[in-house]
C-alpha positions as protocol buffer text, in pm:
chain_id: "A"
residue {
  index: 1
  type: UNK
  ca { x: 9205 y: -11535 z: -16673 }
}
residue {
  index: 2
  type: UNK
  ca { x: 8874 y: -11351 z: -16639 }
}
residue {
  index: 3
  type: UNK
  ca { x: 8894 y: -11394 z: -16263 }
}
residue {
  index: 4
  type: UNK
  ca { x: 9241 y: -11237 z: -16253 }
}
residue {
  index: 5
  type: UNK
  ca { x: 9168 y: -10927 z: -16455 }
}
residue {
  index: 6
  type: UNK
  ca { x: 8833 y: -10867 z: -16288 }
}
residue {
  index: 7
  type: UNK
  ca { x: 8995 y: -10891 z: -15945 }
}
residue {
  index: 8
  type: UNK
  ca { x: 9273 y: -10652 z: -16046 }
}
residue {
  index: 9
  type: UNK
  ca { x: 9021 y: -10410 z: -16198 }
}
residue {
  index: 10
  type: UNK
  ca { x: 8816 y: -10419 z: -15878 }
}
residue {
  index: 11
  type: UNK
  ca { x: 9125 y: -10339 z: -15671 }
}
residue {
  index: 12
  type: UNK
  ca { x: 9205 y: -10041 z: -15895 }
}
residue {
  index: 13
  type: UNK
  ca { x: 8848 y: -9913 z: -15867 }
}
residue {
  index: 14
  type: UNK
  ca { x: 8873 y: -9942 z: -15492 }
}
residue {
  index: 15
  type: UNK
  ca { x: 9201 y: -9751 z: -15494 }
}
residue {
  index: 16
  type: UNK
  ca { x: 9023 y: -9429 z: -15599 }
}
residue {
  index: 17
  type: UNK
  ca { x: 9013 y: -9223 z: -15279 }
}
residue {
  index: 18
  type: UNK
  ca { x: 8707 y: -9000 z: -15296 }
}
residue {
  index: 19
  type: UNK
  ca { x: 8795 y: -8838 z: -14963 }
}
residue {
  index: 20
  type: UNK
  ca { x: 9113 y: -8694 z: -15113 }
}
residue {
  index: 21
  type: UNK
  ca { x: 8958 y: -8615 z: -15452 }
}
residue {
  index: 22
  type: UNK
  ca { x: 8645 y: -8449 z: -15312 }
}
residue {
  index: 23
  type: UNK
  ca { x: 8850 y: -8248 z: -15062 }
}
residue {
  index: 24
  type: UNK
  ca { x: 9055 y: -8106 z: -15348 }
}
residue {
  index: 25
  type: UNK
  ca { x: 8743 y: -8033 z: -15553 }
}
residue {
  index: 26
  type: UNK
  ca { x: 8578 y: -7851 z: -15260 }
}
residue {
  index: 27
  type: UNK
  ca { x: 8897 y: -7666 z: -15172 }
}
residue {
  index: 28
  type: UNK
  ca { x: 8944 y: -7805 z: -14822 }
}
residue {
  index: 29
  type: UNK
  ca { x: 9244 y: -7960 z: -14650 }
}
residue {
  index: 30
  type: UNK
  ca { x: 9360 y: -8312 z: -14725 }
}
residue {
  index: 31
  type: UNK
  ca { x: 9172 y: -8537 z: -14477 }
}
residue {
  index: 32
  type: UNK
  ca { x: 9497 y: -8719 z: -14407 }
}
residue {
  index: 33
  type: UNK
  ca { x: 9628 y: -8407 z: -14232 }
}
residue {
  index: 34
  type: UNK
  ca { x: 9365 y: -8347 z: -13960 }
}
residue {
  index: 35
  type: UNK
  ca { x: 9127 y: -8518 z: -13721 }
}
residue {
  index: 36
  type: UNK
  ca { x: 9172 y: -8894 z: -13729 }
}
residue {
  index: 37
  type: UNK
  ca { x: 9381 y: -8852 z: -14046 }
}
residue {
  index: 38
  type: UNK
  ca { x: 9156 y: -9112 z: -14203 }
}
residue {
  index: 39
  type: UNK
  ca { x: 9060 y: -9045 z: -14568 }
}
residue {
  index: 40
  type: UNK
  ca { x: 8691 y: -9116 z: -14522 }
}
residue {
  index: 41
  type: UNK
  ca { x: 8358 y: -8936 z: -14509 }
}
residue {
  index: 42
  type: UNK
  ca { x: 8344 y: -8908 z: -14129 }
}
residue {
  index: 43
  type: UNK
  ca { x: 8681 y: -8732 z: -14113 }
}
residue {
  index: 44
  type: UNK
  ca { x: 8596 y: -8508 z: -14409 }
}
residue {
  index: 45
  type: UNK
  ca { x: 8286 y: -8403 z: -14214 }
}
residue {
  index: 46
  type: UNK
  ca { x: 8520 y: -8273 z: -13942 }
}
residue {
  index: 47
  type: UNK
  ca { x: 8630 y: -8005 z: -14189 }
}
residue {
  index: 48
  type: UNK
  ca { x: 8281 y: -7857 z: -14157 }
}
residue {
  index: 49
  type: UNK
  ca { x: 8206 y: -7910 z: -14526 }
}
residue {
  index: 50
  type: UNK
  ca { x: 7897 y: -8134 z: -14533 }
}
residue {
  index: 51
  type: UNK
  ca { x: 7879 y: -8137 z: -14913 }
}
residue {
  index: 52
  type: UNK
  ca { x: 8232 y: -8274 z: -14940 }
}
residue {
  index: 53
  type: UNK
  ca { x: 8154 y: -8538 z: -14678 }
}
residue {
  index: 54
  type: UNK
  ca { x: 7836 y: -8647 z: -14858 }
}
residue {
  index: 55
  type: UNK
  ca { x: 8018 y: -8660 z: -15191 }
}
residue {
  index: 56
  type: UNK
  ca { x: 8290 y: -8873 z: -15031 }
}
residue {
  index: 57
  type: UNK
  ca { x: 8035 y: -9107 z: -14878 }
}
residue {
  index: 58
  type: UNK
  ca { x: 7852 y: -9153 z: -15208 }
}
residue {
  index: 59
  type: UNK
  ca { x: 8172 y: -9199 z: -15406 }
}
residue {
  index: 60
  type: UNK
  ca { x: 8323 y: -9456 z: -15171 }
}
residue {
  index: 61
  type: UNK
  ca { x: 7999 y: -9652 z: -15154 }
}
residue {
  index: 62
  type: UNK
  ca { x: 7944 y: -9630 z: -15530 }
}
residue {
  index: 63
  type: UNK
  ca { x: 8282 y: -9779 z: -15617 }
}
residue {
  index: 64
  type: UNK
  ca { x: 8213 y: -10080 z: -15396 }
}
residue {
  index: 65
  type: UNK
  ca { x: 7871 y: -10127 z: -15552 }
}
residue {
  index: 66
  type: UNK
  ca { x: 7998 y: -10076 z: -15909 }
}
residue {
  index: 67
  type: UNK
  ca { x: 8273 y: -10337 z: -15889 }
}
residue {
  index: 68
  type: UNK
  ca { x: 8037 y: -10604 z: -15755 }
}
residue {
  index: 69
  type: UNK
  ca { x: 7753 y: -10508 z: -15988 }
}
residue {
  index: 70
  type: UNK
  ca { x: 7982 y: -10538 z: -16292 }
}
residue {
  index: 71
  type: UNK
  ca { x: 8100 y: -10881 z: -16180 }
}
residue {
  index: 72
  type: UNK
  ca { x: 7743 y: -11003 z: -16135 }
}
residue {
  index: 73
  type: UNK
  ca { x: 7627 y: -10843 z: -16461 }
}
residue {
  index: 74
  type: UNK
  ca { x: 7900 y: -11015 z: -16664 }
}
residue {
  index: 75
  type: UNK
  ca { x: 7890 y: -11341 z: -16466 }
}
residue {
  index: 76
  type: UNK
  ca { x: 7708 y: -11546 z: -16730 }
}
residue {
  index: 77
  type: UNK
  ca { x: 7871 y: -11372 z: -17027 }
}
residue {
  index: 78
  type: UNK
  ca { x: 8222 y: -11439 z: -16899 }
}
residue {
  index: 79
  type: UNK
  ca { x: 8148 y: -11772 z: -16737 }
}
residue {
  index: 80
  type: UNK
  ca { x: 8269 y: -11675 z: -16392 }
}
residue {
  index: 81
  type: UNK
  ca { x: 8146 y: -11829 z: -16070 }
}
residue {
  index: 82
  type: UNK
  ca { x: 8042 y: -11706 z: -15729 }
}
residue {
  index: 83
  type: UNK
  ca { x: 8403 y: -11740 z: -15609 }
}
residue {
  index: 84
  type: UNK
  ca { x: 8509 y: -11470 z: -15857 }
}
residue {
  index: 85
  type: UNK
  ca { x: 8236 y: -11238 z: -15735 }
}
residue {
  index: 86
  type: UNK
  ca { x: 8360 y: -11297 z: -15380 }
}
residue {
  index: 87
  type: UNK
  ca { x: 8716 y: -11212 z: -15489 }
}
residue {
  index: 88
  type: UNK
  ca { x: 8595 y: -10895 z: -15662 }
}
residue {
  index: 89
  type: UNK
  ca { x: 8411 y: -10793 z: -15344 }
}
residue {
  index: 90
  type: UNK
  ca { x: 8727 y: -10837 z: -15136 }
}
residue {
  index: 91
  type: UNK
  ca { x: 8951 y: -10673 z: -15397 }
}
residue {
  index: 92
  type: UNK
  ca { x: 8757 y: -10347 z: -15423 }
}
residue {
  index: 93
  type: UNK
  ca { x: 8747 y: -10331 z: -15043 }
}
residue {
  index: 94
  type: UNK
  ca { x: 9122 y: -10392 z: -15017 }
}
residue {
  index: 95
  type: UNK
  ca { x: 9177 y: -10122 z: -15277 }
}
residue {
  index: 96
  type: UNK
  ca { x: 9006 y: -9873 z: -15050 }
}
residue {
  index: 97
  type: UNK
  ca { x: 9206 y: -9981 z: -14746 }
}
residue {
  index: 98
  type: UNK
  ca { x: 9541 y: -9986 z: -14925 }
}
residue {
  index: 99
  type: UNK
  ca { x: 9506 y: -9780 z: -15248 }
}
residue {
  index: 100
  type: UNK
  ca { x: 9789 y: -9810 z: -15496 }
}
residue {
  index: 101
  type: UNK
  ca { x: 9723 y: -9453 z: -15620 }
}
residue {
  index: 102
  type: UNK
  ca { x: 9774 y: -9301 z: -15274 }
}
residue {
  index: 103
  type: UNK
  ca { x: 10082 y: -9481 z: -15142 }
}
residue {
  index: 104
  type: UNK
  ca { x: 9866 y: -9752 z: -14988 }
}
residue {
  index: 105
  type: UNK
  ca { x: 9724 y: -9513 z: -14727 }
}
residue {
  index: 106
  type: UNK
  ca { x: 9348 y: -9558 z: -14737 }
}
residue {
  index: 107
  type: UNK
  ca { x: 9035 y: -9532 z: -14528 }
}
residue {
  index: 108
  type: UNK
  ca { x: 8869 y: -9775 z: -14293 }
}
residue {
  index: 109
  type: UNK
  ca { x: 8626 y: -9903 z: -14554 }
}
residue {
  index: 110
  type: UNK
  ca { x: 8283 y: -9851 z: -14399 }
}
residue {
  index: 111
  type: UNK
  ca { x: 8120 y: -9680 z: -14699 }
}
residue {
  index: 112
  type: UNK
  ca { x: 8291 y: -9910 z: -14951 }
}
residue {
  index: 113
  type: UNK
  ca { x: 8182 y: -10217 z: -14754 }
}
residue {
  index: 114
  type: UNK
  ca { x: 7826 y: -10083 z: -14757 }
}
residue {
  index: 115
  type: UNK
  ca { x: 7847 y: -10044 z: -15134 }
}
residue {
  index: 116
  type: UNK
  ca { x: 7977 y: -10399 z: -15171 }
}
residue {
  index: 117
  type: UNK
  ca { x: 7690 y: -10536 z: -14961 }
}
residue {
  index: 118
  type: UNK
  ca { x: 7435 y: -10341 z: -15165 }
}
residue {
  index: 119
  type: UNK
  ca { x: 7594 y: -10482 z: -15480 }
}
residue {
  index: 120
  type: UNK
  ca { x: 7571 y: -10837 z: -15350 }
}
residue {
  index: 121
  type: UNK
  ca { x: 7207 y: -10795 z: -15250 }
}
residue {
  index: 122
  type: UNK
  ca { x: 6992 y: -10488 z: -15189 }
}
residue {
  index: 123
  type: UNK
  ca { x: 6830 y: -10632 z: -14875 }
}
residue {
  index: 124
  type: UNK
  ca { x: 7163 y: -10735 z: -14731 }
}
residue {
  index: 125
  type: UNK
  ca { x: 7288 y: -10380 z: -14780 }
}
residue {
  index: 126
  type: UNK
  ca { x: 6972 y: -10221 z: -14641 }
}
residue {
  index: 127
  type: UNK
  ca { x: 6973 y: -10440 z: -14329 }
}
residue {
  index: 128
  type: UNK
  ca { x: 7336 y: -10352 z: -14257 }
}
residue {
  index: 129
  type: UNK
  ca { x: 7280 y: -9981 z: -14324 }
}
residue {
  index: 130
  type: UNK
  ca { x: 6979 y: -9973 z: -14096 }
}
residue {
  index: 131
  type: UNK
  ca { x: 7190 y: -10132 z: -13824 }
}
residue {
  index: 132
  type: UNK
  ca { x: 7455 y: -9861 z: -13873 }
}
residue {
  index: 133
  type: UNK
  ca { x: 7196 y: -9583 z: -13867 }
}
residue {
  index: 134
  type: UNK
  ca { x: 7025 y: -9706 z: -13551 }
}
residue {
  index: 135
  type: UNK
  ca { x: 7352 y: -9726 z: -13357 }
}
residue {
  index: 136
  type: UNK
  ca { x: 7485 y: -9399 z: -13503 }
}
residue {
  index: 137
  type: UNK
  ca { x: 7172 y: -9202 z: -13413 }
}
residue {
  index: 138
  type: UNK
  ca { x: 7148 y: -9359 z: -13071 }
}
residue {
  index: 139
  type: UNK
  ca { x: 7509 y: -9306 z: -12965 }
}
residue {
  index: 140
  type: UNK
  ca { x: 7653 y: -9058 z: -13222 }
}
residue {
  index: 141
  type: UNK
  ca { x: 7967 y: -9266 z: -13268 }
}
residue {
  index: 142
  type: UNK
  ca { x: 8038 y: -9352 z: -13630 }
}
residue {
  index: 143
  type: UNK
  ca { x: 8300 y: -9607 z: -13528 }
}
residue {
  index: 144
  type: UNK
  ca { x: 8067 y: -9789 z: -13288 }
}
residue {
  index: 145
  type: UNK
  ca { x: 7798 y: -9801 z: -13556 }
}
residue {
  index: 146
  type: UNK
  ca { x: 8051 y: -9944 z: -13803 }
}
residue {
  index: 147
  type: UNK
  ca { x: 8166 y: -10208 z: -13555 }
}
residue {
  index: 148
  type: UNK
  ca { x: 7814 y: -10325 z: -13476 }
}
residue {
  index: 149
  type: UNK
  ca { x: 7716 y: -10330 z: -13845 }
}
residue {
  index: 150
  type: UNK
  ca { x: 8032 y: -10525 z: -13929 }
}
residue {
  index: 151
  type: UNK
  ca { x: 7946 y: -10790 z: -13670 }
}
residue {
  index: 152
  type: UNK
  ca { x: 7591 y: -10827 z: -13799 }
}
residue {
  index: 153
  type: UNK
  ca { x: 7667 y: -10825 z: -14175 }
}
residue {
  index: 154
  type: UNK
  ca { x: 7783 y: -11191 z: -14198 }
}
residue {
  index: 155
  type: UNK
  ca { x: 7485 y: -11295 z: -13984 }
}
residue {
  index: 156
  type: UNK
  ca { x: 7248 y: -11117 z: -14224 }
}
residue {
  index: 157
  type: UNK
  ca { x: 7413 y: -11280 z: -14526 }
}
residue {
  index: 158
  type: UNK
  ca { x: 7396 y: -11627 z: -14373 }
}
residue {
  index: 159
  type: UNK
  ca { x: 7033 y: -11573 z: -14279 }
}
residue {
  index: 160
  type: UNK
  ca { x: 6944 y: -11466 z: -14633 }
}
residue {
  index: 161
  type: UNK
  ca { x: 7157 y: -11700 z: -14844 }
}
residue {
  index: 162
  type: UNK
  ca { x: 7324 y: -11961 z: -14628 }
}
residue {
  index: 163
  type: UNK
  ca { x: 7685 y: -12066 z: -14681 }
}
residue {
  index: 164
  type: UNK
  ca { x: 7816 y: -11937 z: -15015 }
}
residue {
  index: 165
  type: UNK
  ca { x: 8154 y: -11803 z: -15133 }
}
residue {
  index: 166
  type: UNK
  ca { x: 8030 y: -11447 z: -15087 }
}
residue {
  index: 167
  type: UNK
  ca { x: 7966 y: -11519 z: -14718 }
}
residue {
  index: 168
  type: UNK
  ca { x: 8340 y: -11567 z: -14667 }
}
residue {
  index: 169
  type: UNK
  ca { x: 8400 y: -11236 z: -14846 }
}
residue {
  index: 170
  type: UNK
  ca { x: 8160 y: -11065 z: -14605 }
}
residue {
  index: 171
  type: UNK
  ca { x: 8334 y: -11232 z: -14310 }
}
residue {
  index: 172
  type: UNK
  ca { x: 8671 y: -11111 z: -14439 }
}
residue {
  index: 173
  type: UNK
  ca { x: 8546 y: -10753 z: -14480 }
}
residue {
  index: 174
  type: UNK
  ca { x: 8397 y: -10758 z: -14131 }
}
residue {
  index: 175
  type: UNK
  ca { x: 8723 y: -10885 z: -13981 }
}
residue {
  index: 176
  type: UNK
  ca { x: 8922 y: -10616 z: -14163 }
}
residue {
  index: 177
  type: UNK
  ca { x: 8677 y: -10348 z: -14050 }
}
residue {
  index: 178
  type: UNK
  ca { x: 8725 y: -10455 z: -13689 }
}
residue {
  index: 179
  type: UNK
  ca { x: 9102 y: -10454 z: -13739 }
}
residue {
  index: 180
  type: UNK
  ca { x: 9100 y: -10107 z: -13897 }
}
residue {
  index: 181
  type: UNK
  ca { x: 8894 y: -9977 z: -13606 }
}
residue {
  index: 182
  type: UNK
  ca { x: 9125 y: -10113 z: -13335 }
}
residue {
  index: 183
  type: UNK
  ca { x: 9227 y: -9763 z: -13227 }
}
residue {
  index: 184
  type: UNK
  ca { x: 8863 y: -9656 z: -13221 }
}
residue {
  index: 185
  type: UNK
  ca { x: 8781 y: -9951 z: -12999 }
}
residue {
  index: 186
  type: UNK
  ca { x: 9049 y: -9836 z: -12754 }
}
residue {
  index: 187
  type: UNK
  ca { x: 8915 y: -9479 z: -12768 }
}
residue {
  index: 188
  type: UNK
  ca { x: 8559 y: -9596 z: -12710 }
}
residue {
  index: 189
  type: UNK
  ca { x: 8665 y: -9792 z: -12404 }
}
residue {
  index: 190
  type: UNK
  ca { x: 8861 y: -9491 z: -12275 }
}
residue {
  index: 191
  type: UNK
  ca { x: 8578 y: -9248 z: -12353 }
}
residue {
  index: 192
  type: UNK
  ca { x: 8798 y: -9050 z: -12593 }
}
residue {
  index: 193
  type: UNK
  ca { x: 8628 y: -9132 z: -12922 }
}
residue {
  index: 194
  type: UNK
  ca { x: 8509 y: -8836 z: -13132 }
}
residue {
  index: 195
  type: UNK
  ca { x: 8137 y: -8812 z: -13194 }
}
residue {
  index: 196
  type: UNK
  ca { x: 7976 y: -8759 z: -13533 }
}
residue {
  index: 197
  type: UNK
  ca { x: 7998 y: -8394 z: -13634 }
}
residue {
  index: 198
  type: UNK
  ca { x: 8289 y: -8299 z: -13408 }
}
residue {
  index: 199
  type: UNK
  ca { x: 8539 y: -8055 z: -13557 }
}
residue {
  index: 200
  type: UNK
  ca { x: 8901 y: -8102 z: -13662 }
}
residue {
  index: 201
  type: UNK
  ca { x: 9060 y: -8064 z: -13327 }
}
residue {
  index: 202
  type: UNK
  ca { x: 8821 y: -8290 z: -13139 }
}
């Protein structure tokens, strides 16, 4: 029973869309109405409001971290295993992708996945974030950075911890990230992908 309610709670936490909430708080347009129409930090940045984009990034990452941290913190007290932590990690990520509070229209999950990885292990999260930063600064494509980081995340986890239930959660997140970026992959190949910092119409 603990596994069920913790998984449901994680999904609900993930369903909080900080892109939409922060946009309202900062008085800018709904991110689902311009640019890539993706409710995430990169698209919010296209509005020109850097503070709103940073707040979105922090919020989306924090919810991923919080859900996993709570599961790990209460692991011994509630008698849950690593499989439950893996389910919580996937649930909060799925909540971001398909949020029940926003008609199941969510973001691509990059920031939330980063938060989940940091929650699972600080070094796992740092290694993946560094990978994202290196690619992003080198090529200025947020999507390309996300794709490369997604590919390397399971490798980093396996290198650090071997085969555990959480590894399959990381694999699942990586696969979903690649799926959610399918259009970006096509745009990258065609040379039509927007670079980091481009405005609404670009």
